Coordinates of C-alpha atoms and ligand atoms in Angstrom, one line a residue:
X1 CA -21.7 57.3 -67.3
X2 CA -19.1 58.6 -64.7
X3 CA -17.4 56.4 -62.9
X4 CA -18.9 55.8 -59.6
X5 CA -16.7 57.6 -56.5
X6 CA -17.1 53.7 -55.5
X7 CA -15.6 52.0 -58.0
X8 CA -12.7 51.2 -55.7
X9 CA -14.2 50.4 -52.6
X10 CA -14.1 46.5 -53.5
X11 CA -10.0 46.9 -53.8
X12 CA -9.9 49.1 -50.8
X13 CA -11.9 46.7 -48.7
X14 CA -9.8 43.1 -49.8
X15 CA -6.6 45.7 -49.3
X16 CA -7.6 46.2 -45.7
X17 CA -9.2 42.8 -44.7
X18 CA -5.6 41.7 -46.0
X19 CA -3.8 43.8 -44.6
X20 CA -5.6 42.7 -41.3
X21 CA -5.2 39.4 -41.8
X22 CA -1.2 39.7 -42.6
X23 CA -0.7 41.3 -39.2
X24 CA 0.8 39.3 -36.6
X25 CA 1.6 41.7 -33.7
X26 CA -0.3 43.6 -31.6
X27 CA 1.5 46.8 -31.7
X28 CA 1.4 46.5 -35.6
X29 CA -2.1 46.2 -35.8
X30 CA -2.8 48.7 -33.1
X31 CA -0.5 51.2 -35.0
X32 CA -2.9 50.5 -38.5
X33 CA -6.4 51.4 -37.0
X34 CA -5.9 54.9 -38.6
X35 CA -5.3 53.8 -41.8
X36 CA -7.2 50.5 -42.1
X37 CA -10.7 51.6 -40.7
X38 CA -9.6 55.4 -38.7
X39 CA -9.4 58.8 -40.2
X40 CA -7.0 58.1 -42.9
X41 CA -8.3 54.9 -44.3
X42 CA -9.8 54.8 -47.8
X43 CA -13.5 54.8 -46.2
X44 CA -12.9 58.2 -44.9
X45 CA -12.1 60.1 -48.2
X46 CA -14.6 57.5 -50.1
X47 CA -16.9 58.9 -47.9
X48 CA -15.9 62.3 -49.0
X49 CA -16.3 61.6 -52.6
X50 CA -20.2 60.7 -52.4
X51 CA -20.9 64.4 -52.1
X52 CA -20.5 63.8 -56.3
X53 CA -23.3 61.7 -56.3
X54 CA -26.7 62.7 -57.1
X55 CA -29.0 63.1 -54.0
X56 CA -30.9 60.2 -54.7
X57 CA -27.8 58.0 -55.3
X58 CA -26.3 59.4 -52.0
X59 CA -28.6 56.6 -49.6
X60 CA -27.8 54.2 -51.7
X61 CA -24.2 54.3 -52.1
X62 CA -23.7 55.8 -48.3
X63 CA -25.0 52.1 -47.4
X64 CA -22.6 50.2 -49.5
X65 CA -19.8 52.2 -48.2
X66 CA -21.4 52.1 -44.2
X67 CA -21.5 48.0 -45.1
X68 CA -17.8 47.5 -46.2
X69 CA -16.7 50.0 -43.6
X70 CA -18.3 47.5 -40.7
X71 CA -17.1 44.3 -42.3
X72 CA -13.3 45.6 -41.5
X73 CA -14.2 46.7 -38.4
X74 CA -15.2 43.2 -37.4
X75 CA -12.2 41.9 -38.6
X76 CA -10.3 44.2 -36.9
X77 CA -11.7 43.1 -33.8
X78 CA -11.6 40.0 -34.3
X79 CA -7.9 40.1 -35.2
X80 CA -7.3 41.4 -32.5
X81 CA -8.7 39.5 -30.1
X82 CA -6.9 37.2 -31.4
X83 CA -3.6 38.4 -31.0
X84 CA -4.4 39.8 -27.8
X85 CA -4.9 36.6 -26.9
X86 CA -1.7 34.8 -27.9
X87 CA 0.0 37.3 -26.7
X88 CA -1.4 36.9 -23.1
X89 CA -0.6 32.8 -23.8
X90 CA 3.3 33.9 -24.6
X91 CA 3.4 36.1 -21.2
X92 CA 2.3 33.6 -18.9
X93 CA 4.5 30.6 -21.1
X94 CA 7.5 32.9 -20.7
X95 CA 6.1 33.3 -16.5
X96 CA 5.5 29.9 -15.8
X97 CA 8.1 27.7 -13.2
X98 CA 8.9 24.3 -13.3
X99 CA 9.2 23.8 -9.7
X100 CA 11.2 20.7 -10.3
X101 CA 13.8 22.6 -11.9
X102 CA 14.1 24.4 -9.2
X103 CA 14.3 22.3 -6.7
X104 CA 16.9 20.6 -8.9
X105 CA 18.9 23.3 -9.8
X106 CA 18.6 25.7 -6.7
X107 CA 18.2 24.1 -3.2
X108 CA 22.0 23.3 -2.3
X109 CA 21.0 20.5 -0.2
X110 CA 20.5 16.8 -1.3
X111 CA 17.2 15.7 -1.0
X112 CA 17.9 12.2 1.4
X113 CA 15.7 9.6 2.6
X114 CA 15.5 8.8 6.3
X115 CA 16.3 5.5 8.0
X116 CA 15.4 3.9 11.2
X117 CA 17.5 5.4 14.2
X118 CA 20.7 2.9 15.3
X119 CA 18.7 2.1 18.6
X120 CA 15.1 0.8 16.4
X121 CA 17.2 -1.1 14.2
X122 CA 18.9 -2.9 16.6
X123 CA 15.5 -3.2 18.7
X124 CA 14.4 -5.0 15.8
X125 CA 17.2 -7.4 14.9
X126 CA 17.5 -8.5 18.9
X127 CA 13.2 -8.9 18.6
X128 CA 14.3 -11.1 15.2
X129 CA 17.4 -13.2 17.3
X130 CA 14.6 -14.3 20.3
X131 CA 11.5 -14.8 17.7
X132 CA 13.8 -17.4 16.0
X133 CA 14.3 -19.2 19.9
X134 CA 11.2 -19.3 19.8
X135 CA 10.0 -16.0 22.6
X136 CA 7.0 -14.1 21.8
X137 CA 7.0 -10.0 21.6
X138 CA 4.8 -7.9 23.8
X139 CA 5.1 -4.5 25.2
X140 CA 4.2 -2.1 28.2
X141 CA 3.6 1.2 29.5
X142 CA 6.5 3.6 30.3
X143 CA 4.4 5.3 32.9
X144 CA 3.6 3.1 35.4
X145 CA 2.2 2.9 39.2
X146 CA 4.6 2.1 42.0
X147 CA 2.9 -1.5 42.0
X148 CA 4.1 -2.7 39.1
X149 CA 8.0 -1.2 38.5
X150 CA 8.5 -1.6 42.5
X151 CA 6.0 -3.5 44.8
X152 CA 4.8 -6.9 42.8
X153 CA 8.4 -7.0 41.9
X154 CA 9.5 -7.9 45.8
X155 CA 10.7 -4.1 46.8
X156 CA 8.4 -2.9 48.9
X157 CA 8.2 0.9 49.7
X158 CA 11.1 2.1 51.8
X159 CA 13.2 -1.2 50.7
X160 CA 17.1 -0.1 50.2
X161 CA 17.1 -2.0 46.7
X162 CA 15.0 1.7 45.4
X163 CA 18.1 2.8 45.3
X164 CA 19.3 0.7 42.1
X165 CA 17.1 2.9 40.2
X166 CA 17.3 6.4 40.8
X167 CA 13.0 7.4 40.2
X168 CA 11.5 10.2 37.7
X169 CA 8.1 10.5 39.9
X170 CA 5.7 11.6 37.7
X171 CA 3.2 14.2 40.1
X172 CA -1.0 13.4 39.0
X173 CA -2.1 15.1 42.3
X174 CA -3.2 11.5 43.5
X175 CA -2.4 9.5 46.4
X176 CA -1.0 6.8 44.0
X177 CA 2.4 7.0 43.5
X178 CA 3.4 7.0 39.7
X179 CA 6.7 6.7 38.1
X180 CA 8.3 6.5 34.4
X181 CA 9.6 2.7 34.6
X182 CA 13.2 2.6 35.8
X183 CA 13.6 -0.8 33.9
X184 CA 11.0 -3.1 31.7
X185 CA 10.9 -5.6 34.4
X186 CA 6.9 -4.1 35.8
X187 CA 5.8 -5.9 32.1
X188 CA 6.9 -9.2 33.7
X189 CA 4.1 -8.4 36.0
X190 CA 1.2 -7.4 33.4
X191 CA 2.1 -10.5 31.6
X192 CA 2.0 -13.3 34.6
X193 CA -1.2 -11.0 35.5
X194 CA -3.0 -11.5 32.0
X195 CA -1.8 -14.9 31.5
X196 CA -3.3 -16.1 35.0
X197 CA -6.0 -14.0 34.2
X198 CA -6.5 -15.8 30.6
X199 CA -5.5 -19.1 32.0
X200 CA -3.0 -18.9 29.3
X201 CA 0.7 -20.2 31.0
X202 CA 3.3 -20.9 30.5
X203 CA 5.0 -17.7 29.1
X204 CA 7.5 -17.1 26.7
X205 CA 8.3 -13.8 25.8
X206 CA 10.4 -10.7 25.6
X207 CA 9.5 -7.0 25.9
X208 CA 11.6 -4.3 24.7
X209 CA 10.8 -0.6 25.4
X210 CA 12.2 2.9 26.9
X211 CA 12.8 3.4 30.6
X212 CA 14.1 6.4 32.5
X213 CA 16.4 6.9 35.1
X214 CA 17.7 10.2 36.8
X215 CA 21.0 9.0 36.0
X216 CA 23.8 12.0 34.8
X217 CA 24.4 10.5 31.1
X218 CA 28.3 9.3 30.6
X219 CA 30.5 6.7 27.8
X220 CA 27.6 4.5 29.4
X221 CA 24.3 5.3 29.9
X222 CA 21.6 8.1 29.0
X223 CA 18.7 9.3 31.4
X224 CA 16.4 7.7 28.7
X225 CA 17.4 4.1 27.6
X226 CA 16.0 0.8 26.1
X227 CA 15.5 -2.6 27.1
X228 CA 14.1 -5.7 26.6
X229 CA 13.1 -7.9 29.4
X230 CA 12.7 -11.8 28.8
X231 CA 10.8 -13.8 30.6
X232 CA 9.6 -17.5 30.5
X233 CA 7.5 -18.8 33.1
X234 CA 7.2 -23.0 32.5
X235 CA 7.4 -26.4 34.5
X236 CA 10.5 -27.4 35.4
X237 CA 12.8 -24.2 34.6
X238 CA 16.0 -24.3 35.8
X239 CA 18.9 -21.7 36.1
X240 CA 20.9 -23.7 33.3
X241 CA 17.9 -23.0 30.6
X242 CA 18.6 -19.3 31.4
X243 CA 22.3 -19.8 31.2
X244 CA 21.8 -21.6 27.8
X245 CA 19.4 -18.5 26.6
X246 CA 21.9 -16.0 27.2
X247 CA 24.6 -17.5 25.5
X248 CA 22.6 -18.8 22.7
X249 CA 21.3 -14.8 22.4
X250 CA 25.2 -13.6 22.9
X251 CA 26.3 -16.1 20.1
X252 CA 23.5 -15.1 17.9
X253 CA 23.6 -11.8 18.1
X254 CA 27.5 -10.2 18.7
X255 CA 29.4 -13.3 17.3
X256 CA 31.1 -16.4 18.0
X257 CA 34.4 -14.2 19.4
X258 CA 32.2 -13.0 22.1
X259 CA 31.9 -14.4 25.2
X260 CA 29.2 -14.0 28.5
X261 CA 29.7 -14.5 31.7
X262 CA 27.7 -14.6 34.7
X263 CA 28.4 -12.9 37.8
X264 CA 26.3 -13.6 41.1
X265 CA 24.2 -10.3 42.0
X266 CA 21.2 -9.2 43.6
X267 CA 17.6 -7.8 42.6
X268 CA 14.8 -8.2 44.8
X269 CA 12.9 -10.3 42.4
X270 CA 15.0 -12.8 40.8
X271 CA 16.7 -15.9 43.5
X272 CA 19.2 -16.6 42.3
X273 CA 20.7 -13.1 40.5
X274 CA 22.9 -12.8 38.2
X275 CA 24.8 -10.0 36.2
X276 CA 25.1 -10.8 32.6
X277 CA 28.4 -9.6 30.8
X278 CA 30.3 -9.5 27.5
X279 CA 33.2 -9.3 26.1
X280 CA 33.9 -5.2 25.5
X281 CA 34.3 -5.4 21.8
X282 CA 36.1 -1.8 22.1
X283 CA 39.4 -3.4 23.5
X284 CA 38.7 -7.3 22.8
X285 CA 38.9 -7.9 26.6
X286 CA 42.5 -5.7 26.9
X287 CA 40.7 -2.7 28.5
X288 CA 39.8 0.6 27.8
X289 CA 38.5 3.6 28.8
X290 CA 34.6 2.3 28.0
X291 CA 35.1 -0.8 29.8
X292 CA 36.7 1.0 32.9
X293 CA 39.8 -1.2 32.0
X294 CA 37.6 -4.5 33.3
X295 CA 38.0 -5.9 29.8
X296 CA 34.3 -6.6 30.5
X297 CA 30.9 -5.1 29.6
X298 CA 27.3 -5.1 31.5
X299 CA 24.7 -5.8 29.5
X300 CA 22.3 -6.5 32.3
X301 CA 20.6 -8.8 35.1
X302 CA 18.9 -12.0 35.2
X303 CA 17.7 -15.0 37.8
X304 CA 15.2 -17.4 38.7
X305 CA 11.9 -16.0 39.3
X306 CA 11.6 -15.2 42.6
X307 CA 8.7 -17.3 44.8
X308 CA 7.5 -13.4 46.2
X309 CA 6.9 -12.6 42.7
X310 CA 4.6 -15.2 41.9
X311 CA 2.9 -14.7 44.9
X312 CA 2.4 -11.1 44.0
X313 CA 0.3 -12.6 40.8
X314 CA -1.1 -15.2 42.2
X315 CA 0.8 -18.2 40.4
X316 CA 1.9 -21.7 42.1
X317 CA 5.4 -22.0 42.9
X318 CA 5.0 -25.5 43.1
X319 CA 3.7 -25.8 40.0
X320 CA 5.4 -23.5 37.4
X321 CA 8.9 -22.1 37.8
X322 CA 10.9 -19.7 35.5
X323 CA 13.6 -17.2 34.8
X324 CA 13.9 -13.2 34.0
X325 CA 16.5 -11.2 32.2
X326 CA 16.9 -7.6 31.6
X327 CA 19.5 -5.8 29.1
X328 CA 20.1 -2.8 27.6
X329 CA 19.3 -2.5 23.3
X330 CA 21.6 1.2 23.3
X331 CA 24.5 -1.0 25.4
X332 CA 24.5 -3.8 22.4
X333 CA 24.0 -0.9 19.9
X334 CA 27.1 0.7 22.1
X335 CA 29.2 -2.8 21.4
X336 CA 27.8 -4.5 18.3
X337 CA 28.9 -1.0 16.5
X338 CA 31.8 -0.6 19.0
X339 CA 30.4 3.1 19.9
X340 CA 32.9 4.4 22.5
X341 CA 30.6 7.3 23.9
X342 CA 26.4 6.0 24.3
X343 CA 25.6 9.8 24.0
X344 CA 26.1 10.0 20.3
X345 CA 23.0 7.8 20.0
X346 CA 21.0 10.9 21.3
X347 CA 23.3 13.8 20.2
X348 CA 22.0 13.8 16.2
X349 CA 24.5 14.7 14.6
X350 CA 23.7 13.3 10.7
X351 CA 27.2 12.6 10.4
X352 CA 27.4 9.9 12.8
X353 CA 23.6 8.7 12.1
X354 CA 24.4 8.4 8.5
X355 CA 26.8 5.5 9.4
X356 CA 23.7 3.4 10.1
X357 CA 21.2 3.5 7.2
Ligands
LIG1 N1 15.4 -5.0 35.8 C1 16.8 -5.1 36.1 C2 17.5 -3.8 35.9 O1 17.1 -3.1 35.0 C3 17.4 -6.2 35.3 C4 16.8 -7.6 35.6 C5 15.8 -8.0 34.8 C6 17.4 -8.4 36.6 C7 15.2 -9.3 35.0 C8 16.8 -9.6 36.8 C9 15.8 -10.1 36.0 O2 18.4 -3.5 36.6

């Protein structure tokens, strides 16, 4: 018996399904097809060699060869899938960014928290010094009617006191006149209104917020500024329970080494007036160029309710009495952090705000 022409095709197929099998890159197997299963692999010339056979032998044989032939094929293919696919895994490993290494390693900036500007944080600790005497906190709106930030407060239209606070008008295209609050004194008025109107007096409270005056900004003051208005309205009030108030607040707030004074003054709604002062903590009293060498520093107004204004909300001057003050929060920023020039406060520069977180 001859040897079959097939005798090696078992060899020649484990070979190739080896040699498959051992290949670990793409381009290796790629470069193998013609060999392993192409033109010049062992299938080809086997295929050759079954022109020896008998003719009825030839089928027979021919399927055998067909049979092994497809098995490496599929391994082929399968391989290299595969690798194909790994190799599409190692491209997009070798693609991928770790955005936080480069935010890390490439933005040149530090990546810093904010903080509450120097004029909220002082809002809040001067909210914290009344609370703990004992005020309440409210607010009110910064656009308001001529009513409430002139009129109920005793200055009556053409009255020469308007011109203590030079007016933003703000135009609606009504015959109401409308204004951004020149001080937070109008909220005196919405809470003596809401507190008749709730039958809930007496009042203690204060009421910090922004006002607005068409001022030119200097060392001193800004065209937008805060406040906070106090007021209590109670039986048997008396100017030395204001006096007492202030200088519990200017103990409390700026030190035992600073002192406040009161200085007679007029405002259309308080009888008697006062202007309230501290000691510029700049110069220590000597004088200086923020203190316009008066050793002295306005913080703001205050006085006995006047009877007009009750009248104007409809409370009993017989009955209740009280007192009202006024000061400004970016004045006792200005002298708590001894800030010679206010307009840093607005002026963001993150070298100067940074002093304050
Ligand atoms: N509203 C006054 C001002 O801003 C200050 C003030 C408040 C005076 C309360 C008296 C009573 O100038």
């Amino acid at each position: 018996m001859t040897s079959s022409p097939l005798s090696t095709l078992g060899d020649e197929t484990a070979r190739a399904l080896a040699a498959i099998e051992a290949a670990d890159e793409l381009g290796a197997l790629d470069e193998s097809h013609a060999t392993l299963v192409g033109r010049r692999s062992a299938f080809v010339a086997l295929q050759r060699s079954l022109g020896t056979l008998a003719p009825e032998e030839r089928g027979a044989a021919g399927a055998t060869l067909q049979e092994a032939r497809r098995r490496v094929e599929e391994a082929f293919a399968a391989r290299r899938a595969l690798l194909e696919s790994r190799e599409r895994q190692r491209r997009l490993d070798a693609d991928r960014l770790d955005l936080g290494d480069v935010v890390v390693a490439q933005v040149p900036w530090r990546l810093t928290l904010g903080h509450p500007s120097l004029v909220a944080s002082t809002q809040r600790e001067l909210e914290d010094v009344f609370v703990a005497m004992g005020f309440k906190v409210a607010d009110g709106p910064e656009v308001e009617s001529d009513w409430y930030n002139f009129e109920a407060l005793n200055i009556p239209p053409a009255h020469p006191a308007r011109g203590m606070w030079d007016t933003f008008y703000v135009d609606l295209g009504e015959p109401e006149t409308v204004v951004l609050r020149t001080h937070t004194s109008p909220t005196q008025i919405h809470l003596m209104e809401a507190a008749v109107a709730g039958g809930t007096l007496p009042v203690h409270s204060v009421m910090p917020g922004r006002c607005y005056r068409r001022d030119t900004p200097d060392a001193r003051h800004l065209a937008a500024f805060h406040q906070v208005e106090g007021l209590v309205v109670d039986r048997d009030i008396t100017f030395a329970d204001l006096a007492g108030v202030i200088e519990t607040f200017t103990k409390a707030y700026f030190g035992e080494d600073i002192d406040a004074r009161l200085r007679p003054a007029y405002f259309p709604f308080t009888e008697p007036s006062a202007e309230f002062e501290i000691t510029c903590t700049i110069c220590r009293g000597a004088g200086c160029r923020t203190c316009s060498q008066t050793g002295w520093i306005e913080l703001g107004g205050c006085g006995m309710l006047d009877p007009a204004v009750f009248d104007a909300v409809g409370i009993d001057p017989e009955e209740w009495s009280g007192f009202a003050f006024g000061f400004g929060i970016d004045r006792c920023a200005q002298m708590r952090y001894q800030i010679a020039d206010m307009r840093a406060l607005i002026e963001n520069d993150v070298r100067f705000l940074e002093q304050f977180s």
